[in-house]
mmCIF file with all atom_site columns, C-alpha atoms in Angstrom:
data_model
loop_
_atom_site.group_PDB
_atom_site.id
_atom_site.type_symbol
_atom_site.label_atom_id
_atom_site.label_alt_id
_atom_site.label_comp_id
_atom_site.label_asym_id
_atom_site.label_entity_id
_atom_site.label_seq_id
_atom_site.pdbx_PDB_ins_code
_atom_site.Cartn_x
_atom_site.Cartn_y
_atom_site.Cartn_z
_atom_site.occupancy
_atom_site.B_iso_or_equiv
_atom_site.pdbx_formal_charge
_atom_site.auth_seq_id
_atom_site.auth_comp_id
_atom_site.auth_asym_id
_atom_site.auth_atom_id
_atom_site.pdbx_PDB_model_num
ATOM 1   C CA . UNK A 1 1   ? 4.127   11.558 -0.027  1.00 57.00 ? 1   UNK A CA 1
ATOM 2   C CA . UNK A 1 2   ? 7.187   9.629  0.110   1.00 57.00 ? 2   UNK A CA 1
ATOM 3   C CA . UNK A 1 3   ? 10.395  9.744  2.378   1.00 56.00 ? 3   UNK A CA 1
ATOM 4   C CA . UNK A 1 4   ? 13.172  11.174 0.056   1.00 60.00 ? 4   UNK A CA 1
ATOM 5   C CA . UNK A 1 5   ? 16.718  9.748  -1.552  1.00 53.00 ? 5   UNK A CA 1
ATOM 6   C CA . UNK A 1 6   ? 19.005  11.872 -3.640  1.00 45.00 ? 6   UNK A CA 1
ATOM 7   C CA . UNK A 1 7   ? 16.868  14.914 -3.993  1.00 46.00 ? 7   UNK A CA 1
ATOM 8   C CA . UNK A 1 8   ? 19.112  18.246 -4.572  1.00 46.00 ? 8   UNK A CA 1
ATOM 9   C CA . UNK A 1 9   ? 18.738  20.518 -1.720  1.00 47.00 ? 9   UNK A CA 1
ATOM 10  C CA . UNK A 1 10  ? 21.091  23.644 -1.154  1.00 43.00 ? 10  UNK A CA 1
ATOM 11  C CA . UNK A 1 11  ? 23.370  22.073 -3.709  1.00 45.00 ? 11  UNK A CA 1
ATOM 12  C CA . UNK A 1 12  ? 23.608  18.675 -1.609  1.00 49.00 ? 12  UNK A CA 1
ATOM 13  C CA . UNK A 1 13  ? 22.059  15.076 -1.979  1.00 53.00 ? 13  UNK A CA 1
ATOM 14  C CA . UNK A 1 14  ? 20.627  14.094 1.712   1.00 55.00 ? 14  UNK A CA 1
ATOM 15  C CA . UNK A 1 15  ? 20.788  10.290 1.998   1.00 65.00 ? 15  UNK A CA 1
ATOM 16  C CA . UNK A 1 16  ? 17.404  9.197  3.795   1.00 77.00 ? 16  UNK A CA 1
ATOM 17  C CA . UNK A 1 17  ? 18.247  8.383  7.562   1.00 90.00 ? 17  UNK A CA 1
ATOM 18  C CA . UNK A 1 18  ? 14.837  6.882  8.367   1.00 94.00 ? 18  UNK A CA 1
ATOM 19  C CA . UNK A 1 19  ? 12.609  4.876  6.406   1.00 92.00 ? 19  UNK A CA 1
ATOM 20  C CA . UNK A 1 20  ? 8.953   4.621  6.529   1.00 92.00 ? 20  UNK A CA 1
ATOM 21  C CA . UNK A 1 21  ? 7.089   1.417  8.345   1.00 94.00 ? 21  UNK A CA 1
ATOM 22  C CA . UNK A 1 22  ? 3.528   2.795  7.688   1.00 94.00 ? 22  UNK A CA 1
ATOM 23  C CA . UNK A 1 23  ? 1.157   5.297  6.123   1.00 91.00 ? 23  UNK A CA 1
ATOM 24  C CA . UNK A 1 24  ? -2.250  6.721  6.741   1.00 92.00 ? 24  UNK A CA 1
ATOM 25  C CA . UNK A 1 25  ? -3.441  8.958  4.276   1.00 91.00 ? 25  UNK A CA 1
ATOM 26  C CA . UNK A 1 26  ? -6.618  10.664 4.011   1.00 93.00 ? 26  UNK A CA 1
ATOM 27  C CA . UNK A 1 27  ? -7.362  12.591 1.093   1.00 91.00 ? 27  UNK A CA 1
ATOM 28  C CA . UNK A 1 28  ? -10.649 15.013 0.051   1.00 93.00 ? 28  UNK A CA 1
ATOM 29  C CA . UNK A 1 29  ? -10.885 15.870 -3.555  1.00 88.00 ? 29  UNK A CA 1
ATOM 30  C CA . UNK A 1 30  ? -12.386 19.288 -4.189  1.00 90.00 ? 30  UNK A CA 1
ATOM 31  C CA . UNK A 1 31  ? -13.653 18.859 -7.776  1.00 86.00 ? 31  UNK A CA 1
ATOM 32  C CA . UNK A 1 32  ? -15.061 22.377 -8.011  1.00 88.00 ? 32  UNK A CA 1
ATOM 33  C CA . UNK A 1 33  ? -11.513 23.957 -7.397  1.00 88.00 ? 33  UNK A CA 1
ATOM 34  C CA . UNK A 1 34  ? -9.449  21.568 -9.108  1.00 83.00 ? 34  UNK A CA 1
ATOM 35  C CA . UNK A 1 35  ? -7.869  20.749 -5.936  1.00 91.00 ? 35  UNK A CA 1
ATOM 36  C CA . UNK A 1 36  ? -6.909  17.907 -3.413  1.00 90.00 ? 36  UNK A CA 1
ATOM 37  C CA . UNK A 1 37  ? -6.192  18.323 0.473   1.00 95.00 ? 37  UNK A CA 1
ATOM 38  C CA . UNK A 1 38  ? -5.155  16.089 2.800   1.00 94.00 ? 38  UNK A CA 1
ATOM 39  C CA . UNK A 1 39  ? -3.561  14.541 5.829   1.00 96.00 ? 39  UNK A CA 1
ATOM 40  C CA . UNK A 1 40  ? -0.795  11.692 6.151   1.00 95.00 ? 40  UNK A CA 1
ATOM 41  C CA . UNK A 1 41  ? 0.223   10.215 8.889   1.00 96.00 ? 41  UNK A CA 1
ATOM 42  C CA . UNK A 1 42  ? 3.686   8.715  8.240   1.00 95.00 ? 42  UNK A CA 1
ATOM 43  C CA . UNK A 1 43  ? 5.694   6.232  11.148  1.00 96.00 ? 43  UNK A CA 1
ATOM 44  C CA . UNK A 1 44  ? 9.354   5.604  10.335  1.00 96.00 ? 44  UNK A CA 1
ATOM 45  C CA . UNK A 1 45  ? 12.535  4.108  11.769  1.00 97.00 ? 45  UNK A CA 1
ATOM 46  C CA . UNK A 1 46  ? 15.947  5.724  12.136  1.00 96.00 ? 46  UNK A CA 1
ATOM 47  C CA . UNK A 1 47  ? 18.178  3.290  10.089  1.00 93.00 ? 47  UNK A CA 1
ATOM 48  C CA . UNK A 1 48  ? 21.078  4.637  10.409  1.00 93.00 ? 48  UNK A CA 1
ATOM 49  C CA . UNK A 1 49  ? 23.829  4.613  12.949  1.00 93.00 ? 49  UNK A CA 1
ATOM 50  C CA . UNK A 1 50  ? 23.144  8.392  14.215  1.00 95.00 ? 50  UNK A CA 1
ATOM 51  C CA . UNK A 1 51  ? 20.494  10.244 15.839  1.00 96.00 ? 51  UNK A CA 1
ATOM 52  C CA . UNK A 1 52  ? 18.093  11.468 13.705  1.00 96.00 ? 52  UNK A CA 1
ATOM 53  C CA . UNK A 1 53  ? 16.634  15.280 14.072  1.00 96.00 ? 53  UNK A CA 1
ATOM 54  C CA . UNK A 1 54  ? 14.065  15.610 11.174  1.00 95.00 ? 54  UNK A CA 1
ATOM 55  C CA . UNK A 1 55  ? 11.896  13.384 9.106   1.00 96.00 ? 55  UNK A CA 1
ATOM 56  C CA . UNK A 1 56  ? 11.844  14.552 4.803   1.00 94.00 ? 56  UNK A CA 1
ATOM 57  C CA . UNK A 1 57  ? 9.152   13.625 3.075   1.00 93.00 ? 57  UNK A CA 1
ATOM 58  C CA . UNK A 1 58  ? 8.375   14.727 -0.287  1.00 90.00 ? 58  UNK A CA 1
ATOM 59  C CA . UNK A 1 59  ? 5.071   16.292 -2.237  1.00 90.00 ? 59  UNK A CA 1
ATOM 60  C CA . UNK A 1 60  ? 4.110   16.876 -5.602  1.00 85.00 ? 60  UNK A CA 1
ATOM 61  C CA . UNK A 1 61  ? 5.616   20.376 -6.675  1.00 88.00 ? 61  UNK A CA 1
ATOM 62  C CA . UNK A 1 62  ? 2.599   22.271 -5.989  1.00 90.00 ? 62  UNK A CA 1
ATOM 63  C CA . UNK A 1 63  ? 1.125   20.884 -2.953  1.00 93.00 ? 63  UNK A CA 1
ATOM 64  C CA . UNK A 1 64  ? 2.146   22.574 0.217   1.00 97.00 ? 64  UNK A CA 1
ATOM 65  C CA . UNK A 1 65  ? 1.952   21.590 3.726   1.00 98.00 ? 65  UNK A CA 1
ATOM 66  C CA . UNK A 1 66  ? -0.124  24.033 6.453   1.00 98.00 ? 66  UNK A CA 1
ATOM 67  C CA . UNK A 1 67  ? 0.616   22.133 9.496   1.00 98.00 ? 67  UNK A CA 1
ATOM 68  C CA . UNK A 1 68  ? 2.427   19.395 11.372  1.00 98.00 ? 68  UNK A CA 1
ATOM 69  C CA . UNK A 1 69  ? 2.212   17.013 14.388  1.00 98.00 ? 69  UNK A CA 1
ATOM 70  C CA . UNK A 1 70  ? 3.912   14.327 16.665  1.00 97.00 ? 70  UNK A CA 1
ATOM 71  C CA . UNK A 1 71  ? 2.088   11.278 17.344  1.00 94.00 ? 71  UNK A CA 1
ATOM 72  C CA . UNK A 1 72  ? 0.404   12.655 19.963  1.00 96.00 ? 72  UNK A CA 1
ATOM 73  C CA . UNK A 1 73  ? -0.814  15.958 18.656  1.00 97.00 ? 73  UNK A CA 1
ATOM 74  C CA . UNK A 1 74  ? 1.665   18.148 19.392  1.00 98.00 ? 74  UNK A CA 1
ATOM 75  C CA . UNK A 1 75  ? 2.682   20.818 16.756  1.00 98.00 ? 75  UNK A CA 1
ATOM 76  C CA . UNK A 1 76  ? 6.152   20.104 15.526  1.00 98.00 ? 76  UNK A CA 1
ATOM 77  C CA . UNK A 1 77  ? 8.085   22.800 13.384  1.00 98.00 ? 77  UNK A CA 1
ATOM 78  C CA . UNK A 1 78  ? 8.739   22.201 9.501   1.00 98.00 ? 78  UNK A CA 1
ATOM 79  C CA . UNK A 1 79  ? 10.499  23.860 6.015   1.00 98.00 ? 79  UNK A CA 1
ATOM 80  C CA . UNK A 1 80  ? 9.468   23.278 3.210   1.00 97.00 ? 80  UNK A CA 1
ATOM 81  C CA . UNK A 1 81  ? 11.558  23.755 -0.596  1.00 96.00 ? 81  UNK A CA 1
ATOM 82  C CA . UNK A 1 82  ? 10.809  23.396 -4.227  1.00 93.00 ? 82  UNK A CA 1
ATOM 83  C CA . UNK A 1 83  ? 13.835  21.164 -5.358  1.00 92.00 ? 83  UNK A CA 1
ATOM 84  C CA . UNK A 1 84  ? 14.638  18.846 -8.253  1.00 86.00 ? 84  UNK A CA 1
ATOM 85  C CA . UNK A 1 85  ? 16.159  15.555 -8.192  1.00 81.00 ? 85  UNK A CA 1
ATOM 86  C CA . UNK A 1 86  ? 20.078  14.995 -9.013  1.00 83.00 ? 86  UNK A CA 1
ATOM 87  C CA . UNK A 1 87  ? 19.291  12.686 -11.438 1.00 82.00 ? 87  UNK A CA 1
ATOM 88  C CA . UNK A 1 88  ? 16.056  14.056 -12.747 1.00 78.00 ? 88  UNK A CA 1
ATOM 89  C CA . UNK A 1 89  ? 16.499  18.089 -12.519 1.00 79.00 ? 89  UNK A CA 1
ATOM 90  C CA . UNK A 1 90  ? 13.582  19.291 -14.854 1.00 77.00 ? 90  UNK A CA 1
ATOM 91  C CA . UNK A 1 91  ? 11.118  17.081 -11.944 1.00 79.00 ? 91  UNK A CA 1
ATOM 92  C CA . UNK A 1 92  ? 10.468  19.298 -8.712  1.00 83.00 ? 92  UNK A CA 1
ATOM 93  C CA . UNK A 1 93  ? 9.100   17.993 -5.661  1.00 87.00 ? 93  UNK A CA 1
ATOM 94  C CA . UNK A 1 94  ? 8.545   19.985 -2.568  1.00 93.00 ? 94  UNK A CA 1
ATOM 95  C CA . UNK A 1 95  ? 11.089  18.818 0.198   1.00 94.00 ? 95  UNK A CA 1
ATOM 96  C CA . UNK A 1 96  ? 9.785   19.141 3.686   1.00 96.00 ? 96  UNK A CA 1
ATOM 97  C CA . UNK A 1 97  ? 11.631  18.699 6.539   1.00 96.00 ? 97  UNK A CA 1
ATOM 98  C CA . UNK A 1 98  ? 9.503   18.483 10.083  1.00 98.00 ? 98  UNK A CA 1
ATOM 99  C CA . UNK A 1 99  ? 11.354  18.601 13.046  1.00 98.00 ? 99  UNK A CA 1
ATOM 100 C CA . UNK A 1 100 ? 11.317  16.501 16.223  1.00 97.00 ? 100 UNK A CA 1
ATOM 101 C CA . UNK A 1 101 ? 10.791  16.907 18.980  1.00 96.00 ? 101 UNK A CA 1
ATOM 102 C CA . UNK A 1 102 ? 13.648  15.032 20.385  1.00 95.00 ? 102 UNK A CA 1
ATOM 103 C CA . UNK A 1 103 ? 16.345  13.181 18.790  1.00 97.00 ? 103 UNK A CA 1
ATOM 104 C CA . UNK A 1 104 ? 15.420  9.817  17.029  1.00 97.00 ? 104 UNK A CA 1
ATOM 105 C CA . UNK A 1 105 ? 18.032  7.045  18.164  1.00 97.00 ? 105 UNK A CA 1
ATOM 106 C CA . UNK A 1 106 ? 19.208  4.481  15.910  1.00 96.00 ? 106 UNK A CA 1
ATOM 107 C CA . UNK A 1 107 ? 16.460  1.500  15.404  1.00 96.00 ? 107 UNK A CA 1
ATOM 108 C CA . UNK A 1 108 ? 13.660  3.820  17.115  1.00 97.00 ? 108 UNK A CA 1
ATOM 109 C CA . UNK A 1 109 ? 10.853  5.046  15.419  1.00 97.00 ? 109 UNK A CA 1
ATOM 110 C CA . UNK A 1 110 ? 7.896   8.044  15.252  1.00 97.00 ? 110 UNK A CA 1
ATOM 111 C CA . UNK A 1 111 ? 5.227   9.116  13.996  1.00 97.00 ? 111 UNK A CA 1
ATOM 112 C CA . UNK A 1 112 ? 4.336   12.919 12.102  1.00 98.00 ? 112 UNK A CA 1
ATOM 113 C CA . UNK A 1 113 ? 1.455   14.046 10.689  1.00 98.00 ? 113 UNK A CA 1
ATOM 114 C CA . UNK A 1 114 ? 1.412   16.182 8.023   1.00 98.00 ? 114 UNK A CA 1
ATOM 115 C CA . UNK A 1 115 ? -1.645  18.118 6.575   1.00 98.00 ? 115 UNK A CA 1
ATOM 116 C CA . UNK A 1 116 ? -1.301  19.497 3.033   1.00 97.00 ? 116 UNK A CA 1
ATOM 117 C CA . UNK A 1 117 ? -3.344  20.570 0.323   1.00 96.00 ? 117 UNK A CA 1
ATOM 118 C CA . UNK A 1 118 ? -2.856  21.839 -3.677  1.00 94.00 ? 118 UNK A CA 1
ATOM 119 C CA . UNK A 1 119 ? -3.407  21.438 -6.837  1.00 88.00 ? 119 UNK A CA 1
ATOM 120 C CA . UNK A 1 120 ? -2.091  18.935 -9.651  1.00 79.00 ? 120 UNK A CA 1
ATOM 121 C CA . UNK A 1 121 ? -0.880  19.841 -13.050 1.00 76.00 ? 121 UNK A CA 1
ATOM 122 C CA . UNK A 1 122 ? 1.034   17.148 -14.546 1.00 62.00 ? 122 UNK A CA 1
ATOM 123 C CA . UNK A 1 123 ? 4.634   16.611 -15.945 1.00 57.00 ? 123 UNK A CA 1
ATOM 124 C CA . UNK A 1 124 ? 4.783   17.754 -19.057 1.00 54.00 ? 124 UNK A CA 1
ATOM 125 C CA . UNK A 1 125 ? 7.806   20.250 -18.968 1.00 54.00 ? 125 UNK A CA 1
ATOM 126 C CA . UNK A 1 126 ? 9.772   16.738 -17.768 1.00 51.00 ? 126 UNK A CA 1
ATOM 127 C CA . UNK A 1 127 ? 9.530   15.291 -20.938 1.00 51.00 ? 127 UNK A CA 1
ATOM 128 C CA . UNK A 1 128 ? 6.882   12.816 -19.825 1.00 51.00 ? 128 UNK A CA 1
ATOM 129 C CA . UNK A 1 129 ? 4.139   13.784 -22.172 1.00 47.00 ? 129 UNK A CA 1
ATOM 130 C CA . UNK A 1 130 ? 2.138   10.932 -20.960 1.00 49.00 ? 130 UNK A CA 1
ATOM 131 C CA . UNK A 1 131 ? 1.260   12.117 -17.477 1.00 53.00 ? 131 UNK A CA 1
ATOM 132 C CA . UNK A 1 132 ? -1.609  14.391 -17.357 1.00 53.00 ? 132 UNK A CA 1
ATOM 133 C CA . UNK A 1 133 ? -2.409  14.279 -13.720 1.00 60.00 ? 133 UNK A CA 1
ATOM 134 C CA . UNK A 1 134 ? -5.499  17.028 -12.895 1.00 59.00 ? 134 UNK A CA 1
ATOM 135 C CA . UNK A 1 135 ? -8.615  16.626 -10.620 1.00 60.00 ? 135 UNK A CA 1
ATOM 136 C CA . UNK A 1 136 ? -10.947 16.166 -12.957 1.00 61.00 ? 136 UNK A CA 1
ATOM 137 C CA . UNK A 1 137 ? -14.617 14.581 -12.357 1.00 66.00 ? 137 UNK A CA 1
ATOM 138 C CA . UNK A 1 138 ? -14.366 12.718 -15.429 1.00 62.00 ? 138 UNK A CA 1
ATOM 139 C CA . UNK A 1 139 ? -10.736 11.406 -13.993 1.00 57.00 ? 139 UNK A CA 1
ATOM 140 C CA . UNK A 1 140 ? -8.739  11.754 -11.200 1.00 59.00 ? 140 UNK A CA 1
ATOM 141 C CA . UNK A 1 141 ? -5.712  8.847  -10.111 1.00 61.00 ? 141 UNK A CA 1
ATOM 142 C CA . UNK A 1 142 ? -3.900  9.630  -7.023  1.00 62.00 ? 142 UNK A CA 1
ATOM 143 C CA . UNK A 1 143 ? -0.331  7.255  -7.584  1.00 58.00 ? 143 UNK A CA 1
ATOM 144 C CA . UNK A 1 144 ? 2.213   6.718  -5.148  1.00 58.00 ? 144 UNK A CA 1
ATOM 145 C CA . UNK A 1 145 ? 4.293   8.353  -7.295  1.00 53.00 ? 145 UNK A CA 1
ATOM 146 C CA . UNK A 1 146 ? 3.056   11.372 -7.973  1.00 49.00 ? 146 UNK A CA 1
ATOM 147 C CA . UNK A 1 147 ? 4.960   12.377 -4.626  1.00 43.00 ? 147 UNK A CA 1
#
């Protein structure tokens, strides 16, 4: 899970207002179902000059998101896309957007927590041959790129 910067959504590149300051993930690995779920807790600052409504983060293409939270529990609203990158279109990530509660101002921060869960199958069809990524019991490598 990463915070986003130039990915294409709705025909538009959204330049990231807030940047991330920590993570917490938490991750189970369902070998029998080829699957991983988890939870990440993500804090980040508004760096820009604006208030800030929503905090994007992006997942792998296939993972989805079932629920979020504020810091303190509270259910907060979210979308969620399939999109590709300007620069990279055959690579999809799923752009989610979770709303706040109230309005970030410039140099504050928050916390969401997201909880997510899918599958993995690689990117092949991006021309990068190399990466296999599967949950596999022989193998499994969750990278902080993978998104």
């Amino acid at each position: 899970m990463s915070i986003p910067g130039g990915v294409q959504a709705a025909g538009r590149a959204d330049p990231p207002a807030v940047s991330p300051v920590r993570y917490a993930l938490e991750v189970a690995v369902d070998f029998g179902e080829a699957r991983i779920d988890g939870r990440a807790v993500v804090t980040v600052v508004n760096r820009s000059g604006r208030p800030v409504e929503e905090v994007p983060l992006l997942l792998y293409r296939l993972l989805r998101v079932a629920s979020a939270a504020d810091g303190a529990g509270r259910p907060l609203t979210f979308t969620q896309d399939v999109v590709a990158f300007d620069d990279r279109p055959l690579q999809q990530v799923n752009h989610v957007r979770v709303r706040l509660r109230r309005r970030l101002a410039p140099g504050d921060s928050a916390t969401v927590a997201v909880t997510y869960g899918g599958y993995l199958a690689g990117y092949v069809e991006t021309g990068s041959l190399y990466i296999r990524d599967k949950v596999d019991e022989a193998f499994t490598i969750l990278r902080d790129d993978a998104y």
